Steps between C-alpha positions, in 0.01 A plus 500: 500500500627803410544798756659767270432582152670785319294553192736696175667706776673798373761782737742748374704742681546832342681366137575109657263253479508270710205241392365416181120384497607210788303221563637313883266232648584355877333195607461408858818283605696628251892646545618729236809659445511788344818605285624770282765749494550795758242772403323260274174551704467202757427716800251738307295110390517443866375853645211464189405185725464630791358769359717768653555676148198476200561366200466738159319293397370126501320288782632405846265188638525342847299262686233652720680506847839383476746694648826572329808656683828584352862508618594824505884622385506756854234354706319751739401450853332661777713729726626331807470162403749219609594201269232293656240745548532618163443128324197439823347815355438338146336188712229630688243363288575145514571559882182632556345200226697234750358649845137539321557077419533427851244705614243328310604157553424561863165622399488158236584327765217600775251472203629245221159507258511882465595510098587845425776493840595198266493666170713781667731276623526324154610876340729576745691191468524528177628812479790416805599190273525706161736743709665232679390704825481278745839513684585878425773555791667174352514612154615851583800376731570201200490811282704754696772231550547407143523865413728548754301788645460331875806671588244877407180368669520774739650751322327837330458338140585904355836424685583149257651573116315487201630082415352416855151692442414334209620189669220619759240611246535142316434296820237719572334444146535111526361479824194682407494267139267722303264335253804673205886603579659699294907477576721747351841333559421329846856323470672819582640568797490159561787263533513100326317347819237785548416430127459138506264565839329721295465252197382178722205774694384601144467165351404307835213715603402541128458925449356644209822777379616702197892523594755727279836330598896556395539153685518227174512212769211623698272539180596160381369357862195682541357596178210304332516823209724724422374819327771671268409914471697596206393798242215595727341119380455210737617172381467181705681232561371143742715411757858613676766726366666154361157427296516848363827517403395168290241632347644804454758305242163317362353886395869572370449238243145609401585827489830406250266304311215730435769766407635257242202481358396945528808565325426250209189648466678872574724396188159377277337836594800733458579323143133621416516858607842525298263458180384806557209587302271251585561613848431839477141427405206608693343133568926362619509772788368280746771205416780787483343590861546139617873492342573789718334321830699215423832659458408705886389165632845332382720769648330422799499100489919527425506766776319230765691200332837682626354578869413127498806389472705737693326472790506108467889485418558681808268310668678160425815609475659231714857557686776312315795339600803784495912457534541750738847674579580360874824712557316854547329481838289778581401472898701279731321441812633360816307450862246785435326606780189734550267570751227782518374607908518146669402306154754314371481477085808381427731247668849353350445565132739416244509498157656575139261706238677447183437636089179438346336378858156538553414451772169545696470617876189355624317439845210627712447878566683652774810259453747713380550449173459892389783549777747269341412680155615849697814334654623411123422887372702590824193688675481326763804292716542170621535468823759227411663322275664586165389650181759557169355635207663406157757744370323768257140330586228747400193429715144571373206544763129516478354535830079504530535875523680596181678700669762573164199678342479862543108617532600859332636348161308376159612195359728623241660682792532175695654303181668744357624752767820666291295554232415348177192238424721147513582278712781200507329156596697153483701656242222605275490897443135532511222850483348503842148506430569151244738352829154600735222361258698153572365577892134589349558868536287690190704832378277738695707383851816634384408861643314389801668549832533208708340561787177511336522140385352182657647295757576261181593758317818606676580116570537466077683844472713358812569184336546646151764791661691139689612385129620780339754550718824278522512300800605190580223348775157602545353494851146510458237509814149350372539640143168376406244642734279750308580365184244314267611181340646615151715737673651254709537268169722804378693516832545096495634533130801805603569320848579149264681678245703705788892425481534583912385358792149531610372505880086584576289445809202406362149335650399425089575094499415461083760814492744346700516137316500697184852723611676339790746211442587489902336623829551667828244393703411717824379210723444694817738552823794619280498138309557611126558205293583438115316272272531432117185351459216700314262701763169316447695157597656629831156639606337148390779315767467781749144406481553129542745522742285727735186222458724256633624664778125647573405091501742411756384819747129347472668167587653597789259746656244177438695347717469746770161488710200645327327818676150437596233636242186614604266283451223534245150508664285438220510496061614815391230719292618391131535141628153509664371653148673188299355246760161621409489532162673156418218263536289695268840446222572186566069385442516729163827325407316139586257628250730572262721194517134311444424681196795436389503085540159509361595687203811229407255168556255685275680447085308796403582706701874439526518487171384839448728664798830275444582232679795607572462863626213343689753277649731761602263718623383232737836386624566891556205541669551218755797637601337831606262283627739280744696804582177690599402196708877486660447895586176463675604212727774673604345826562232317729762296687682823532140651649407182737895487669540921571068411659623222687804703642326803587 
C-alpha cells in the first residue's frame, strides 16, 4: 500500500531546476535510498515530502494519518534540555499510550464483558506494538549506549557538538518510529559500530524510510530500492547499491544499443536532407523537424552514454597489485605514546609508513585516531616515544574543518593565487575551471567565494586544492563525509593513481576496502593494532569473536544462582485475549479441514480444484491446525498452574 505518491512533481530555484515532472511512489515496508550528486536535489524531494516547501507544480499524496518526520541536518531543541530529557520529550505520547494500557486493563479486569474497554484496549496495543513502545526506558538506555551518548545523559544537550546532536536527534526519531523516516545522511557522525547498530534497528524492527546516504556499504545492507536523482529525473533501480551498480551496466548496454541504432537512422535522415530540394518542400518540414529532434536527442544519448561509463569505471576500478619503492620511508615510528586528561589513546606504538602506503586509521569515536593524525602534522606531541619524518617529506592535511581554505577568496583565487587561470595537476598543465568540472564544479563556481559553499562543497574544493600541489603523503581525516557518491568515485580514482603515501581516518567501510591496503586499528585503552586484511573481514571476525566470548559470559553467569523473579499471578492481557479466541479457530479450522477431506473423496469435485493444491492446502492447514491445538493446551496449563499457586 502506498503512503506517498508524488504525481509529475516539478521545483526550480531561481534559473536551477531541480525536478523534472517526477513521479516517486513509497510503499509501506519499503527502504529507499536515495542518490544523486551534491546539489542534485535530494533534500528539496525530501522537504516536498514532508511538505515543508510546495512543489511548482505537480501532486504530493500521503496516506490519511501517517505521520512522517525527518532527520534534520542541525536538529533544534527546546532550551534547557539535557540529553535524556530532550529524546523523553519526543516520547510522551507513547508514555502516556503505555500508562492509558494499564489503566484500562485494571478496569478490563474488574469488568471482563465490557466490549468497548476491550476494543480500546485492542487500539492501544496495537499502536504500542507498531512503535515497539512497550519497554521505552530500555530502548532509550540500548539507544543512548550504542550512540555513545550515556556518557551526556545529564548534560545541557545545547552544550554537545553538532556530530553528537544529530546522534541525539536520530535516536530520538527511531524511538518514536514514525509511520515514514526520511534520513538525510544518518551515517554521519557515526562511527563503523554505531552504523551497523543502526542497520540491524532499521531492518529488525522493520521502519518504513527514504534515506540519502554517502555510505555504499550501508545502502547495499538496507536498501530494498535505490532511487537515482540525476537531471532533475528519477530513475529506479530494485535492490542494494551492488544490484544497482548491475543494472546500471545492463542500461549501459541498452543505451549503446539504441544509440547504434539513432545514429544509423541519424545517417539515413541526414543523407535525405543533403538532397536538398525535396526537403525544402512545404509537405517534408515535419520530417526535417524530426531530423533535427533526432540529432538534439543523440547529442544527448552520447552525452549520458559517457556519464554511464565514467561513473561506472570509477566505480569498479579495483586496486591492483603495485612494485612499490621500499627504500624511501616516510614516517618511522617507535613506542608512541599519547594520552588526553586521564584517557589513555595510545600505548607502545610502533611502526614504519613507507611509499605508496595506504593505509586506513580506523576505530570507534573518541579513540584517538584524529590525535595520532595531529601528532604526524606535528600539532600536537607525544607524550613519548619517537617520531622521524622522511628527509624532504611534504605532508598534505585535510582536517574536517578545511581549515587550508580561506572564506574571503573565489575559487580562481584559491587555485590560482599568483595569478593566471592554470593549474599543474599530476603533471598535466590543465585550465582550472576544465581541472574543477572533473570534481562536478559547473563554470559559474569559479567566482564564488568559498565560504558561501556547502559543507560538501568546500570538502571537493579541499580535496581538489590536496592534488595540485606536490606532496609526498596525504593525511586525510574522514575525507568523505558530506560528499555524495560520484564525488567520492573521483576522490577514490586520484587517491589510486597517487604516487605517495596515503593515511585517512575514516568511519566509510566500502571507502576504506576500496583505498587501504593495511590498517591501524584503534582498539580502545591505547591498543592500536595493524591488520592487512580488507575492513569488512576484520569487522566480520570482530563480530564472531565477540559472540563467542558473549556465549561463554551466559555460560558462566548460568552457572551462578538465579535471582528470584516475581512470580506471575495470573495470564497476562494478550495471553488471556489468545486463550479466548482459540477455541473459536481451532472449531472453524475443524470445519475447514472437513471440507477439505470431503472435497478429495468426492472425483468431481477434486477434479475441478486440483488434487494436488487440495492436497497441500490440507497438509498446510493441519499444521496450523496442530500448532493451534499445541498453543491452547499450553496456554490453559499455563492458566490452571499460576490458579493453583495463587
Amino acid at each position: 500500500m502506498a503512503l506517498i505518491d508524488l504525481l509529475d512533481v516539478s521545483k526550480k530555484f531561481e534559473a536551477q531546476t531541480i525536478l523534472c515532472n517526477v513521479e516517486f511512489h513509497l510503499d509501506e515496508g519499503e527502504r529507499v535510498a536515495l542518490i544523486g550528486k551534491n546539489g542534485s536535489g535530494k533534500s528539496t524531494l525530501m522537504k516536498i515530502i514532508d511538505k515543508t516547501i510546495e512543489p511548482d507544480s505537480g501532486e504530493v499524496i500521503t496516506k490519511n494519518g501517517i505521520k512522517i518526520k525527518r532527520l534534520l541536518q542541525t536538529p533544534k531543541f527546546k532550551e534547557n534540555l539535557t540529553v535524556r530529557e530532550a529524546i523523553e520529550n519526543e516520547l510522551t505520547e507513547f508514555k502516556e499510550a503505555y500508562n492509558k494500557y494499564l489503566k484500562l486493563t485494571q478496569k478490563f479486569a474488574e469488568n471482563p464483558e465490557n466490549k468497548s474497554i476491550q476494543t480500546e484496549l485492542d487500539e492501544i496495543s496495537r499502536f504500542l506494538d507498531f512503535h515497539n513502545a512497550w519497554n521505552l526506558d530500555d530502548r532509550i538506555e540500548r539507544i543512548m549506549q550504542e550512540f555513545d551518548l550515556k556518557k551526556y545523559e545529564n548534560k545541557d544537550i545545547s552544550l554537545l557538538s553538532g556530530g553528537e546532536q544529530r546522534r541525539v536527534a536520530l535516536a530520538s526519531l527511531l524511538l518514536q518510529k514514525p509511520d515514514v523516516l526520511l534520513l538525510d545522511e544518518p551515517t554521519n557522525h557515526l562511527d563503523v559500530y554505531m552504523t551497523e547498530f543502526l542497520e540491524e534497528m532499521l531492518l529488525k524492527e522493520k521502519y518504513t524510510f527514504l534515506v540519502v546516504s554517502h555510505d555504499r556499504y550501508f545502502i547495499d545492507r538496507i536498501a530494498t530500492r535505490v532511487v537515482e536523482l540525476e537531471n532533475c529525473k528519477l530513475r529506479s533501480f530494485k535492490g542494494g547499491y551492488a544490484d544497482y551498480i548491475r543494472q546500471k551496466e545492463e542500461l549501459l548496454k541498452a543505451k549503446e544499443k539504441e544509440f547504434e541504432n539513432e545514429i544509423r537512422l541519424l545517417k539515413r535522415e541526414e543523407e535525405w536532407l543533403r538532397r536538398g530540394v525535396k526537403a525544402r518542400l512545404k509537405r517534408n518540414e515535419g520530417r526535417k523537424k524530426r531530423v533535427l529532434e533526432l540529432r538534439d536527442k543523440v547529442k544527448q544519448d552520447r552525452s549520458e552514454i559517457r556519464q554511464i561509463e565514467m561513473q561506472l569505471r570509477r566505480e569498479l576500478l579495483a586496486k591492483e597489485d603495485e612494485k612499490i619503492n621500499r627504500k624511501k620511508v616516510m614516517f618511522e615510528i617507535e613506542h608512541l605514546t599519547k594520552s588526553i586528561g586521564n584517557k589513555l589513546l595510545i600505548k607502545d606504538f610502533t611502526t614504519r609508513i613507507l611509499q605508496k602506503d595506504k593505509i586506513a586509521i580506523v576505530g570507534k569515536n573518541g579513540s584517538g585516531k584524529s590525535t595520532l593524525l595531529k601528532i604526524l602534522i606535528g600539532e600536537e606531541k607525544p607524550d613519548g616515544g619517537i617520531i622521524k619524518i622522511g628527509e624532504n617529506v611534504k605532508i598534505g592535511y585535510l582536517d574536517q574543518r578545511k581549515s587550508m581554505l580561506c572564506d574571503d577568496k573565489d575559487l580562481i583565487e584559491t587555485f590560482c593565487p599568483q595569478g593566471g587561470d592554470h593549474v599543474n595537476v599530476r603533471g598535466r598543465n590543465m585550465h582550472v575551471y576544465g581541472y574543477l568540472r572533473e570534481f562536478l564544479f559547473p563554470p559559474e563556481y569559479l567566482t564564488k567565494k568559498i565560504g558561501v559553499l556547502s559543507g560538501g562543497e568546500k570538502t571537493r574544493v579541499a580535496l581538489a586544492l590536496l592534488f595540485t600541489k606536490d606532496y609526498d603523503v596525504l593525511i586525510l581525516d574522514e575525507p568523505t563525509n558530506d560528499l555524495d557518491i560520484p564525488t567520492i568515485n573521483i576522490l577514490e580514482e586520484y587517491l589510486m593513481d597517487f604516487e605517495g603515501s596515503v593515511i585517512f581516518v575514516s568511519h566509510d567501510r566500502y571507502f576504506v576496502d576500496k583505498i587501504a591496503k593495511k590498517m591501524f586499528i584503534f582498539k580502545g585503552d591505547g591498543i592500536v593494532e595493524e591488520s592487512h586484511i580488507p575492513y569488512t573481514e576484520y569487522l566480520e571476525i570482530e563480530k564472531e569473536l565477540k559472540l563467542i566470548e558473549n556465549v561463554k559470559c551466559k555460560m558462566e553467569n548460568e552457572k551462578k544462582e538465579k535471582p528470584k523473579q516475581r512470580k506471575q499471578k495470573k495470564l497476562s492481557y494478550k495471553e488471556q485475549r489468545e486463550l479466548d479466541e482459540l477455541p473459536k479457530l481451532i472449531e472453524e479450522l475443524e470445519i475447514t479441514i472437513a471440507q477439505i477431506e470431503e472435497c478429495l473423496a468426492d472425483p468431481e469435485c477434486y477434479q475441478e480444484k486440483g488434487l494436488v493444491s487440495l492436497s497441500e492446502e490440507l497438509e498446510e492447514i493441519k499444521k496450523i491446525y496442530d500448532n493451534k491445538v499445541e498453543r491452547y493446551l499450553e496456554l490453559e496449563e499455563k492458566r490452571e498452574a499460576l490458579e493453583m499457586e495463587n
